[in-house]
Tab-separated table of C-alpha atoms and ligand atoms in Angstrom:
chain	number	residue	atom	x	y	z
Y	1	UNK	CA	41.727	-75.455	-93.779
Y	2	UNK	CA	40.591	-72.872	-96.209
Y	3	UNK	CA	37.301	-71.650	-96.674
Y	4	UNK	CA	35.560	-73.724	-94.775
Y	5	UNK	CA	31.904	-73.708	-94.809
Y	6	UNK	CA	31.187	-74.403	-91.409
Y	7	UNK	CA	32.842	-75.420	-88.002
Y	8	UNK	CA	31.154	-78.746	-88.485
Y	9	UNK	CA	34.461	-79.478	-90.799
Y	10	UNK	CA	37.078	-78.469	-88.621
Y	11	UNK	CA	34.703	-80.912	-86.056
Y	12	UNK	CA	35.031	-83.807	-88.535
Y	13	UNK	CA	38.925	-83.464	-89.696
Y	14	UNK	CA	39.732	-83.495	-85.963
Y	15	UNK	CA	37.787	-87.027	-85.779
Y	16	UNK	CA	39.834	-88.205	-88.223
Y	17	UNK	CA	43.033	-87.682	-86.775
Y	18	UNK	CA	42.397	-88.626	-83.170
Y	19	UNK	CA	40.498	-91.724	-85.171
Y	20	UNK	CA	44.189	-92.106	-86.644
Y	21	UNK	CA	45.984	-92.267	-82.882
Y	22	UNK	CA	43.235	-94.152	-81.262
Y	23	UNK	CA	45.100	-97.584	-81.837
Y	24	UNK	CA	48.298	-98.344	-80.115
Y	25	UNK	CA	51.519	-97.735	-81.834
Y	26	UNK	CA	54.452	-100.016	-81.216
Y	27	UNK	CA	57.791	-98.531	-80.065
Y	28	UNK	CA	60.667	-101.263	-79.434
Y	29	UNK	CA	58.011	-103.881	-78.524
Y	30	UNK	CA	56.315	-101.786	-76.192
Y	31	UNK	CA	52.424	-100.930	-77.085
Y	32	UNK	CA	52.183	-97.082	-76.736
Y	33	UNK	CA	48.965	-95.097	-76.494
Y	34	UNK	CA	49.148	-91.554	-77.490
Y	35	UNK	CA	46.197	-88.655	-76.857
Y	36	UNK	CA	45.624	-85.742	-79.381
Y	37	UNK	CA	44.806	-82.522	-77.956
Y	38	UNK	CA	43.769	-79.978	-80.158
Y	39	UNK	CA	43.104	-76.009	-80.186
Y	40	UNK	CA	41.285	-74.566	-83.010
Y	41	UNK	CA	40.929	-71.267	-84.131
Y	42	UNK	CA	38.963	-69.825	-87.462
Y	43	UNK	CA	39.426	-66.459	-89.197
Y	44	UNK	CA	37.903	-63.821	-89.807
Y	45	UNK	CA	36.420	-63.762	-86.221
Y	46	UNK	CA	39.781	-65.297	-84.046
Y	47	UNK	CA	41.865	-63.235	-86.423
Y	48	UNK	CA	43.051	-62.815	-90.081
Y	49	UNK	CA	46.854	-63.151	-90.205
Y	50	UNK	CA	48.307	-66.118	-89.338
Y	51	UNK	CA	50.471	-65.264	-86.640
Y	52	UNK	CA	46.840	-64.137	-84.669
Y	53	UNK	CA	45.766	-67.601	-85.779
Y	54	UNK	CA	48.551	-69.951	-84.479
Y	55	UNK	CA	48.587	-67.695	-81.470
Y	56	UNK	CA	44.659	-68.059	-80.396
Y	57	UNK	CA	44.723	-71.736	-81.585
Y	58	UNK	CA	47.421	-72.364	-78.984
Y	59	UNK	CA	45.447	-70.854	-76.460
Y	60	UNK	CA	42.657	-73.252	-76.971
Y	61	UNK	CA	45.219	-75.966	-77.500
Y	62	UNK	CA	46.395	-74.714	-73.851
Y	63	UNK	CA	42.942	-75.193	-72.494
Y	64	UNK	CA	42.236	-78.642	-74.289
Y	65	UNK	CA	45.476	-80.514	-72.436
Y	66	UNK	CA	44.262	-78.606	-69.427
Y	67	UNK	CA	40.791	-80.311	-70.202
Y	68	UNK	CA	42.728	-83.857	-70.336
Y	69	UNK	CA	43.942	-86.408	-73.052
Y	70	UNK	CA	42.177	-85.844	-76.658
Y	71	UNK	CA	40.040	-82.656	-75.621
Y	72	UNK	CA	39.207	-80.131	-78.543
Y	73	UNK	CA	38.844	-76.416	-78.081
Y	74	UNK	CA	37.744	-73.918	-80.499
Y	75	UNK	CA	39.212	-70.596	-79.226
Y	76	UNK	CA	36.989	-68.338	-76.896
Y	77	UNK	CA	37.955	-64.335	-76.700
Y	78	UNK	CA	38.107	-64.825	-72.579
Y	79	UNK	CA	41.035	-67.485	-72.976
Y	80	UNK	CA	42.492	-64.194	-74.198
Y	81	UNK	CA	41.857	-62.354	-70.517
Y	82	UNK	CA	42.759	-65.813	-68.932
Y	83	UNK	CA	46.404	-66.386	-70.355
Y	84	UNK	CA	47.392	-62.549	-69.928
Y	85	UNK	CA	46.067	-62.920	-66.281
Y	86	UNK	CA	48.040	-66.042	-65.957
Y	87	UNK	CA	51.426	-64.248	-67.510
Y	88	UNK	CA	50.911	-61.408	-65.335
Y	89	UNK	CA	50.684	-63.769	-62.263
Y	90	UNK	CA	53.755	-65.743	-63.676
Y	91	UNK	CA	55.694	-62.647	-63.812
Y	92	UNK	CA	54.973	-61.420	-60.261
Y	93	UNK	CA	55.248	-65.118	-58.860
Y	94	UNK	CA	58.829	-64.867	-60.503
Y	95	UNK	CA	59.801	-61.864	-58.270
Y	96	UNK	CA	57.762	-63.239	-55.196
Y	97	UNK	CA	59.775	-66.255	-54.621
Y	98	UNK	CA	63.186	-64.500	-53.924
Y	99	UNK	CA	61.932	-61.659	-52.291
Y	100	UNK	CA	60.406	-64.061	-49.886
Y	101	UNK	CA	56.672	-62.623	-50.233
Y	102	UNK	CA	55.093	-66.252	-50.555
Y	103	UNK	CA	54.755	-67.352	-46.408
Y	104	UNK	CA	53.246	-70.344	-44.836
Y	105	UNK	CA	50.049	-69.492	-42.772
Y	106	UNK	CA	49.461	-72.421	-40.194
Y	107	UNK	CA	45.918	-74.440	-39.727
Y	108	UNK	CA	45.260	-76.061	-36.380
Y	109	UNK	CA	45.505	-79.951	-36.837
Y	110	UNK	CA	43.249	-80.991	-33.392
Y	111	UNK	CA	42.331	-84.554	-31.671
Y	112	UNK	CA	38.910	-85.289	-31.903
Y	113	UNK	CA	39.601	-87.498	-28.945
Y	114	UNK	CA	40.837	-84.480	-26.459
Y	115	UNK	CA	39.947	-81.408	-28.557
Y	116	UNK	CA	43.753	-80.155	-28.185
Y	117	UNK	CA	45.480	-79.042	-30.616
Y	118	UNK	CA	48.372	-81.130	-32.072
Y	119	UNK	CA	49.830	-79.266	-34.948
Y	120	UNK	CA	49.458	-77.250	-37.807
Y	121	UNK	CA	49.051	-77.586	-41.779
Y	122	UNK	CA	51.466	-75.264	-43.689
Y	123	UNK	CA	49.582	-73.807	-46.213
Y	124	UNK	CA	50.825	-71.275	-48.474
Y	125	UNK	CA	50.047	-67.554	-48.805
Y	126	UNK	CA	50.747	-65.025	-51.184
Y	127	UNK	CA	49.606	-60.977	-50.523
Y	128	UNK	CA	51.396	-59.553	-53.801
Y	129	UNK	CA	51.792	-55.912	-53.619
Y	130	UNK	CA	50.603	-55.654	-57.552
Y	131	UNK	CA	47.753	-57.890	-57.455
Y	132	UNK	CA	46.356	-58.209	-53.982
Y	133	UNK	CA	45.813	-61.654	-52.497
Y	134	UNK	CA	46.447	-64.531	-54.991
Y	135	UNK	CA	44.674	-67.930	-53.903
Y	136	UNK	CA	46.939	-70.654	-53.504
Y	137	UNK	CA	45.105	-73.034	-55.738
Y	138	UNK	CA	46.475	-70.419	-58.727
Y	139	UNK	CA	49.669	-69.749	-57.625
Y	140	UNK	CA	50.475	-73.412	-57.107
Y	141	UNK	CA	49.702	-74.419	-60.150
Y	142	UNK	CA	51.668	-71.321	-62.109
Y	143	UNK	CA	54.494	-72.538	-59.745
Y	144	UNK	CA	53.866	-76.466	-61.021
Y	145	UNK	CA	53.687	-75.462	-64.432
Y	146	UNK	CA	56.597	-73.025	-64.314
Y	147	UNK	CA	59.151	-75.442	-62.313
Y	148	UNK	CA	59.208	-72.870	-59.361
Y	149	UNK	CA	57.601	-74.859	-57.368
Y	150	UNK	CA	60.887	-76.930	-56.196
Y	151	UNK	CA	62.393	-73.574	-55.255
Y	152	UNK	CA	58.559	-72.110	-53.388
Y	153	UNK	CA	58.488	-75.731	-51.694
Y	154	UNK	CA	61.751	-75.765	-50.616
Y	155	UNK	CA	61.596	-71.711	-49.203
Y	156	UNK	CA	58.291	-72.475	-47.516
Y	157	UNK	CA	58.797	-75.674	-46.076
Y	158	UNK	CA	62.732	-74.058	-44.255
Y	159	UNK	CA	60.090	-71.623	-42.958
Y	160	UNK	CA	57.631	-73.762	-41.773
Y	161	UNK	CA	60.575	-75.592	-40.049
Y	162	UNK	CA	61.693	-72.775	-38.421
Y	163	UNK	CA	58.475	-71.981	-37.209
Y	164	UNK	CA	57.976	-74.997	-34.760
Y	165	UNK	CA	60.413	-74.237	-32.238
Y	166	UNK	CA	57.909	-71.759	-31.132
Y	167	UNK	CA	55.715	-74.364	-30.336
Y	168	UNK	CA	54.817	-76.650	-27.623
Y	169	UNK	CA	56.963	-79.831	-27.633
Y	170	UNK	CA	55.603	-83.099	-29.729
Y	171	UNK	CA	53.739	-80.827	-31.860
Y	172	UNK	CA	53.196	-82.030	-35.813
Y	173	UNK	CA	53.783	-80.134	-38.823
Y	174	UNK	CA	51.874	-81.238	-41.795
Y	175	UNK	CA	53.671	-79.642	-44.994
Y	176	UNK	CA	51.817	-80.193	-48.608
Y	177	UNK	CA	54.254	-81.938	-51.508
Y	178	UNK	CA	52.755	-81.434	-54.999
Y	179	UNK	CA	52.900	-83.804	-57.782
Y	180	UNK	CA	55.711	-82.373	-59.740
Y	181	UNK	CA	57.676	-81.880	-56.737
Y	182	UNK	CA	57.125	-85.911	-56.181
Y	183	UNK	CA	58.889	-86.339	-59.848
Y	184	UNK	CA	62.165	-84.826	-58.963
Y	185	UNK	CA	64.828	-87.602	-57.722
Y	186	UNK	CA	66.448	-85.435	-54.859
Y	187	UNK	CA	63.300	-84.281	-53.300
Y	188	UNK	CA	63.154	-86.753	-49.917
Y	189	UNK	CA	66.927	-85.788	-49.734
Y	190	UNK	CA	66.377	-81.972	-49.995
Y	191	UNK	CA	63.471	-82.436	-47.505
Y	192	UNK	CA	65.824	-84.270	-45.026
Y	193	UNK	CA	68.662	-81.749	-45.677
Y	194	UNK	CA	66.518	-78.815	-44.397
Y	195	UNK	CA	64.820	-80.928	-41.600
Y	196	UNK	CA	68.157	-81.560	-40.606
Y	197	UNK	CA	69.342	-78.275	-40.413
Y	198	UNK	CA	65.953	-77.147	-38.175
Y	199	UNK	CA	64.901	-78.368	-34.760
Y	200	UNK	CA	62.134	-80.272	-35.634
Y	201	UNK	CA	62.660	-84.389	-35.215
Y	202	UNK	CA	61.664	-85.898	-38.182
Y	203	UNK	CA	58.647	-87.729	-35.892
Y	204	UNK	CA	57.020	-84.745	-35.910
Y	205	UNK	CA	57.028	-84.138	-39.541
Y	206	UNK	CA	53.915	-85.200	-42.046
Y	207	UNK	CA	54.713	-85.174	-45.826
Y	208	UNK	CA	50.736	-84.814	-47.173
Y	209	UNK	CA	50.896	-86.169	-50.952
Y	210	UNK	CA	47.351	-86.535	-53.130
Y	211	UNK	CA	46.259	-90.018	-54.595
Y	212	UNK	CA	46.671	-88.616	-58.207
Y	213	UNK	CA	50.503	-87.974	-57.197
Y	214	UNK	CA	50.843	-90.991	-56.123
Y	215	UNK	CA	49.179	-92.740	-58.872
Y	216	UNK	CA	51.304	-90.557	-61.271
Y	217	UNK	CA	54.892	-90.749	-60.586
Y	218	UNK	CA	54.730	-94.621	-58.464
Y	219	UNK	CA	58.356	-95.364	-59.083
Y	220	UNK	CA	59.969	-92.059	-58.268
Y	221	UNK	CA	56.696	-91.313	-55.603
Y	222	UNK	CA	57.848	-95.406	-53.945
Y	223	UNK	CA	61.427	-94.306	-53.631
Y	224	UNK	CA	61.131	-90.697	-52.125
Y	225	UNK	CA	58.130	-91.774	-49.305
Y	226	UNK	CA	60.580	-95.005	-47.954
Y	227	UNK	CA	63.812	-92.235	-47.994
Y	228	UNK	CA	61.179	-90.016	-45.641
Y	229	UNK	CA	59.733	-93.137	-44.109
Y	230	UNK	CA	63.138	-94.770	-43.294
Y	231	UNK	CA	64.222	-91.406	-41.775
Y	232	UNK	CA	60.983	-91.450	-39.455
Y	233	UNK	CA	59.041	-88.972	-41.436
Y	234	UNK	CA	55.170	-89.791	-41.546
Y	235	UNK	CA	53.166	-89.803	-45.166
Y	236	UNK	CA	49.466	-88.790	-45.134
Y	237	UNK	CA	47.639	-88.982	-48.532
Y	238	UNK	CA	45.533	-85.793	-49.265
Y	239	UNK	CA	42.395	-85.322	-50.237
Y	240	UNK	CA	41.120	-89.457	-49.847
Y	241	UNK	CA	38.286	-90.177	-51.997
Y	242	UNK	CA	39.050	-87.520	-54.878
Y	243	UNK	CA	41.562	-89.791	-56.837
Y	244	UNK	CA	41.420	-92.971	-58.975
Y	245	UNK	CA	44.021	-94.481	-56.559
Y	246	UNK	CA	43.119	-98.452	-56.197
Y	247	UNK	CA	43.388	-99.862	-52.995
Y	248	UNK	CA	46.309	-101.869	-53.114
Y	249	UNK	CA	48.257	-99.252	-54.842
Y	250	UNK	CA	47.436	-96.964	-51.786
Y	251	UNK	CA	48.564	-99.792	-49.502
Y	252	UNK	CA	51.388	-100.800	-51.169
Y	253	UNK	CA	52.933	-97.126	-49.856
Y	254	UNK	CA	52.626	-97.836	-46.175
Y	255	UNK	CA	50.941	-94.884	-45.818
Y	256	UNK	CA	50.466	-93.540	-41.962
Y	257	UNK	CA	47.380	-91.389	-42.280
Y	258	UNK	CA	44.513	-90.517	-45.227
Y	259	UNK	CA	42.708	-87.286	-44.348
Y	260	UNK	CA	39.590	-87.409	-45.777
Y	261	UNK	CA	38.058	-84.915	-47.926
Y	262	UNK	CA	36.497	-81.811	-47.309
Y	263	UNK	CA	33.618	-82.614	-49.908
Y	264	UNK	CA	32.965	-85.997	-47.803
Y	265	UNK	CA	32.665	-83.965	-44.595
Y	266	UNK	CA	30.456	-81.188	-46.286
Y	267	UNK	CA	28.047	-84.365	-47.817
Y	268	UNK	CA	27.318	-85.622	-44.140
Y	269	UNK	CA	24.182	-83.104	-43.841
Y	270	UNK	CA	23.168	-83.935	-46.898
Y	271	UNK	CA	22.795	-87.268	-47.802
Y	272	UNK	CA	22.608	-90.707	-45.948
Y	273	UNK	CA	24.869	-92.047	-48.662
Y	274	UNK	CA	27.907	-88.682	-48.133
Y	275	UNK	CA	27.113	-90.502	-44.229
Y	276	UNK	CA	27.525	-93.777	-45.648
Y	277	UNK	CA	30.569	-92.971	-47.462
Y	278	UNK	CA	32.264	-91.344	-44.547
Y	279	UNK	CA	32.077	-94.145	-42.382
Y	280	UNK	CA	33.049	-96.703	-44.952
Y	281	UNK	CA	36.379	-94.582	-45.235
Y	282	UNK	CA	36.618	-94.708	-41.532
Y	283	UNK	CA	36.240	-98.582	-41.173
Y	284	UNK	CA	38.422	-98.886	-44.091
Y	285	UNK	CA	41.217	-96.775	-42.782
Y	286	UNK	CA	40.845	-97.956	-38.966
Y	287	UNK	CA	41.128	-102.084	-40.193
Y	288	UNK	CA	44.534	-101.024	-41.902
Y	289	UNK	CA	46.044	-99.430	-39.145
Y	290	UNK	CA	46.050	-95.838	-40.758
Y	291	UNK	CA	45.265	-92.883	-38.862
Y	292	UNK	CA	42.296	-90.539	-39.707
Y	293	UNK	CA	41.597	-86.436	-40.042
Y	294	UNK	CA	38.557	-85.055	-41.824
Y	295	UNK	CA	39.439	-82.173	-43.348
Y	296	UNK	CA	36.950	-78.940	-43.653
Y	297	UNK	CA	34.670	-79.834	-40.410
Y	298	UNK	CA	33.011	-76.086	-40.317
Y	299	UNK	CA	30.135	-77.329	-37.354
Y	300	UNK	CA	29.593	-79.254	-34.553
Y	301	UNK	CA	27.275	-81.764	-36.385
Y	302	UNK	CA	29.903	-82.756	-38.561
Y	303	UNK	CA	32.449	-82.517	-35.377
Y	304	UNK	CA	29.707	-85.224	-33.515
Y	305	UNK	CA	29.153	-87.779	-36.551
Y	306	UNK	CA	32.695	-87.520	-37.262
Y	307	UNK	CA	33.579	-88.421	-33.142
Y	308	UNK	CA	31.240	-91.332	-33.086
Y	309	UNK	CA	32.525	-93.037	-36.053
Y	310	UNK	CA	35.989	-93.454	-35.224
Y	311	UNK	CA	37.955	-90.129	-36.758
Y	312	UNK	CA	41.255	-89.398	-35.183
Y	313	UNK	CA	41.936	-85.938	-36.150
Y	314	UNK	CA	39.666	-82.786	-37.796
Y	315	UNK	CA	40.650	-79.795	-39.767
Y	316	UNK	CA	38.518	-76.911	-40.476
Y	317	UNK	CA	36.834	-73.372	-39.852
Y	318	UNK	CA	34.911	-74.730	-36.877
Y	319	UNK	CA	38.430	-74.924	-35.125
Y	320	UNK	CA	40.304	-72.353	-37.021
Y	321	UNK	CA	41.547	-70.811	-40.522
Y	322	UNK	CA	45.053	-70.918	-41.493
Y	323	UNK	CA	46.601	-68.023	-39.281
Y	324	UNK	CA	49.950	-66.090	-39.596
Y	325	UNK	CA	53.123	-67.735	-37.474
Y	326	UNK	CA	52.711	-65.282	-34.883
Y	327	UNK	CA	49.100	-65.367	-33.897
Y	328	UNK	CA	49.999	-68.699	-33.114
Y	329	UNK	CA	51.265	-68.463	-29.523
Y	330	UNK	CA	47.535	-66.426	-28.858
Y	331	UNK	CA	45.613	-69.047	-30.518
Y	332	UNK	CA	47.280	-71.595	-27.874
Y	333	UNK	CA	46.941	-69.495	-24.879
Y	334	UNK	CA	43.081	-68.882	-25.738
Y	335	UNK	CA	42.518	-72.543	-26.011
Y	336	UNK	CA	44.940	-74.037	-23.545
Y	337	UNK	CA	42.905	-77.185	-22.697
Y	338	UNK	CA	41.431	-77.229	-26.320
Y	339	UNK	CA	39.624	-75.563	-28.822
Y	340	UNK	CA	36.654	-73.515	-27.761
Y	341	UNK	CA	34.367	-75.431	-29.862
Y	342	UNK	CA	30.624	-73.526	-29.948
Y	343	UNK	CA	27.990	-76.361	-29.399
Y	344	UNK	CA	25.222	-75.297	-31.299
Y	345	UNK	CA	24.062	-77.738	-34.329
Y	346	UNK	CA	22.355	-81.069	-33.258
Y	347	UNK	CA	24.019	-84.271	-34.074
Y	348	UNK	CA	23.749	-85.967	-37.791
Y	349	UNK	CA	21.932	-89.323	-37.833
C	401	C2E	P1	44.716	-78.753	-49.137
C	401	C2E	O1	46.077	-79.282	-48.845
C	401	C2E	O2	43.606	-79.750	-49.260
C	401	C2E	O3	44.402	-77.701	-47.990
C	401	C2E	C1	43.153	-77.557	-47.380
C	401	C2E	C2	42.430	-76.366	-47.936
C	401	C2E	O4	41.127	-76.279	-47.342
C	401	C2E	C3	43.120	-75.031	-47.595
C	401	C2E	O5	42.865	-74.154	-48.683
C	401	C2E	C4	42.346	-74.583	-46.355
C	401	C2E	O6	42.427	-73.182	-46.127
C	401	C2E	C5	40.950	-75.012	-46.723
C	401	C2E	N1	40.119	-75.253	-45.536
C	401	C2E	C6	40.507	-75.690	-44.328
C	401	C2E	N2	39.448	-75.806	-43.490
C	401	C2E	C7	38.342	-75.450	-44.204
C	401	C2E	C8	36.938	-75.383	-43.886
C	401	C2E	O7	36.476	-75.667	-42.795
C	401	C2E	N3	36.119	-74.977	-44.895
C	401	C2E	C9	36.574	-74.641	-46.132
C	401	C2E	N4	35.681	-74.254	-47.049
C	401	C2E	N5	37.880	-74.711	-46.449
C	401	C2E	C10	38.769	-75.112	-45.500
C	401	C2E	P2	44.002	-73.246	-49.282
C	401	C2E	O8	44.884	-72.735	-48.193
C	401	C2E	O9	43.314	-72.282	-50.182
C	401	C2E	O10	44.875	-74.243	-50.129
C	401	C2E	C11	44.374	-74.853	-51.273
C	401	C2E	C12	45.293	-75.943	-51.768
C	401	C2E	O11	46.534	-75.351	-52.248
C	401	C2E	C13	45.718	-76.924	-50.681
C	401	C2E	O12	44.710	-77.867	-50.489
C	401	C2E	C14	46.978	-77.497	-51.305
C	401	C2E	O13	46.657	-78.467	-52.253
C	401	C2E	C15	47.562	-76.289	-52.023
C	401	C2E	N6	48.615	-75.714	-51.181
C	401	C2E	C16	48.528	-74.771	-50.202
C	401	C2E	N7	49.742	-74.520	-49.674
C	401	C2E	C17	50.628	-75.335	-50.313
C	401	C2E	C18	52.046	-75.543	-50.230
C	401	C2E	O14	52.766	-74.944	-49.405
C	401	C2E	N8	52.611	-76.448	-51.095
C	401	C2E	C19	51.848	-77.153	-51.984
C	401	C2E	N9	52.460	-78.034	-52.798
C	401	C2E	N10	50.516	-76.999	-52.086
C	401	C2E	C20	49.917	-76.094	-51.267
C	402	CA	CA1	46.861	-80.701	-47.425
C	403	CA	CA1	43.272	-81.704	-48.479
């Protein structure tokens, strides 16, 4: 747009067009809803050659798909700081993967019923030699976004395999499965491939997938969880309560467990309704013949409401972090008959 007088015009043309997508198009008989993101950037101040333009307007275009279908951005200067950030993470993620610096770190899975321990979470963790520690929350997502994540899924998860013969007999591994690794057709095989070729029985294996991958990719998401399921392979769905999952699309998976969120467990303290909530997901979960674990339980309050209202299973600091492979044989020799569990906090109401 030249000369434009104000951003209030940029505003309105972008109204127009998403008003020009906001009815259903038909494509051989089928009724097909599009979004519009859009990324805007304005000279002088973004830039005065075009090339500067395009680029900073696809930055903010970057941000508004992140934002969802039919967000707008006008172009901040941090998106600048946050792509190069991102590319410089992309690079070293690209070298980290073969060079085997990305390991799984292992969190204590324990029954709330016998305070033993019963297995362990995988959970990524990256200490790059350029850039320090990268969370996983970032590096998964570079990874997702990239299309390493089928090779980083596959590398962790023959690691996290190999890991459990260390282990007391019977003992779970939980292993995470994001949502673009639940779109690609040969994952359940690949999974059963490299289960096959480690010691652990497929019994003793949960896949953890999130309500939002579920929701996502149903067809392929269906046919990969009964090729696990059929093989004896348990399915847990991550992070209950944070999706837009309905209920009968959630049951229709025969899911085994639902661990329940860590903001549910952090709400008990502080309001009768996070209470509420949390025991409403317990009932729930306990009438269908799922299995529970609250994830995040960081004090014995929690630990105590949690107890009395049914939970199976509990995650979180109270118990442990996610610790390296070998600190693992320690942890279990510490806690032989259990996790030392301090009993400070009173109960919850
Ligand atoms: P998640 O699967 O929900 O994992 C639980 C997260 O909560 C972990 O964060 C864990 O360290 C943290 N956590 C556990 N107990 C507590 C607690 O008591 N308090 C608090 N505040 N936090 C607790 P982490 O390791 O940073 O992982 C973040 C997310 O990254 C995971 O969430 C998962 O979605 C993803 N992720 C991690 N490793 C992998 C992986 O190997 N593959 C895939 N696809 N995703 C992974
Ligand atoms: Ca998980
Ligand atoms: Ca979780």
């Amino acid at each position: 747009m030249p000369a434009i007088a104000s951003l209030d015009e940029p505003t309105l043309l972008v109204r127009r067009i998403a008003a020009t997508f906001a009815d259903p198009f038909m494509v051989d008989n089928a009724t097909v809803n599009f979004g519009v993101g859009v990324g805007i950037a304005v000279a002088p101040n973004d830039g005065d050659g075009a090339d500067d333009l395009m680029r900073r307007a696809d930055r903010a275009l970057y941000r508004a798909k992140e934002a969802g279908r039919s967000s707008v951005r006008f172009f901040e200067p941090e998106m600048d700081s946050l792509i190069e950030r991102r590319a410089v993470i992309e690079s070293a993620l690209r070298l980290a993967i073969p060079s085997d610096q990305i390991v799984p770190y292992f969190q204590p899975l324990v029954s709330l019923d016998t305070n033993q321990i019963i297995g362990f979470e995988a959970l990524a963790r990256w200490e790059s030699e350029s850039l320090g520690s990268v969370p996983p929350d970032v590096f998964i997502r570079i990874a997702e976004e990239t299309g390493l994540i089928n090779a980083l899924g596959d590398q962790l998860f023959r690691r996290a395999c190999c890991e459990v013969k260390n282990w007391p007999t019977g003992f779970v591994l939980a292993f995470n499965i994001s949502p673009v690794q639940l779109r690609d057709p040969t994952l359940g095989l690949r999974l059963l491939c490299i289960l096959g070729q480690s010691c652990l029985s497929p019994r003793q294996l949960e896949i953890e997938i999130t309500e939002t991958a579920l929701v996502d990719n149903l067809a392929m998401a269906q046919t990969t969880i009964d090729q696990l399921r059929h093989a004896g392979v348990r399915i847990a769905l991550d992070d209950f309560g944070t999706g837009y999952a309905t209920l009968s699309q959630l049951l229709s998976f025969h899911l085994d467990k639902i661990k329940i969120d860590r903001s549910f467990v952090s709400s008990l303290e502080k309001s009768e309704e996070g209470r509420v909530i949390v025991r409403a997901i317990l009932g729930l979960a306990n009438g269908f013949g799922l299995t529970t674990t609250a994830e995040g339980i960081e004090d014995t309050a929690q630990l105590n409401y949690l107890k009395a209202n049914g939970c199976a299973e509990g995650q979180g600091y109270l118990f442990s972090k996610a610790i390296p492979a070998e600190d693992i044989p320690t942890l279990l020799k510490l806690s032989p008959s259990g996790v030392a569990v301090a009993r400070r906090a009173g109960p919850i109401n």
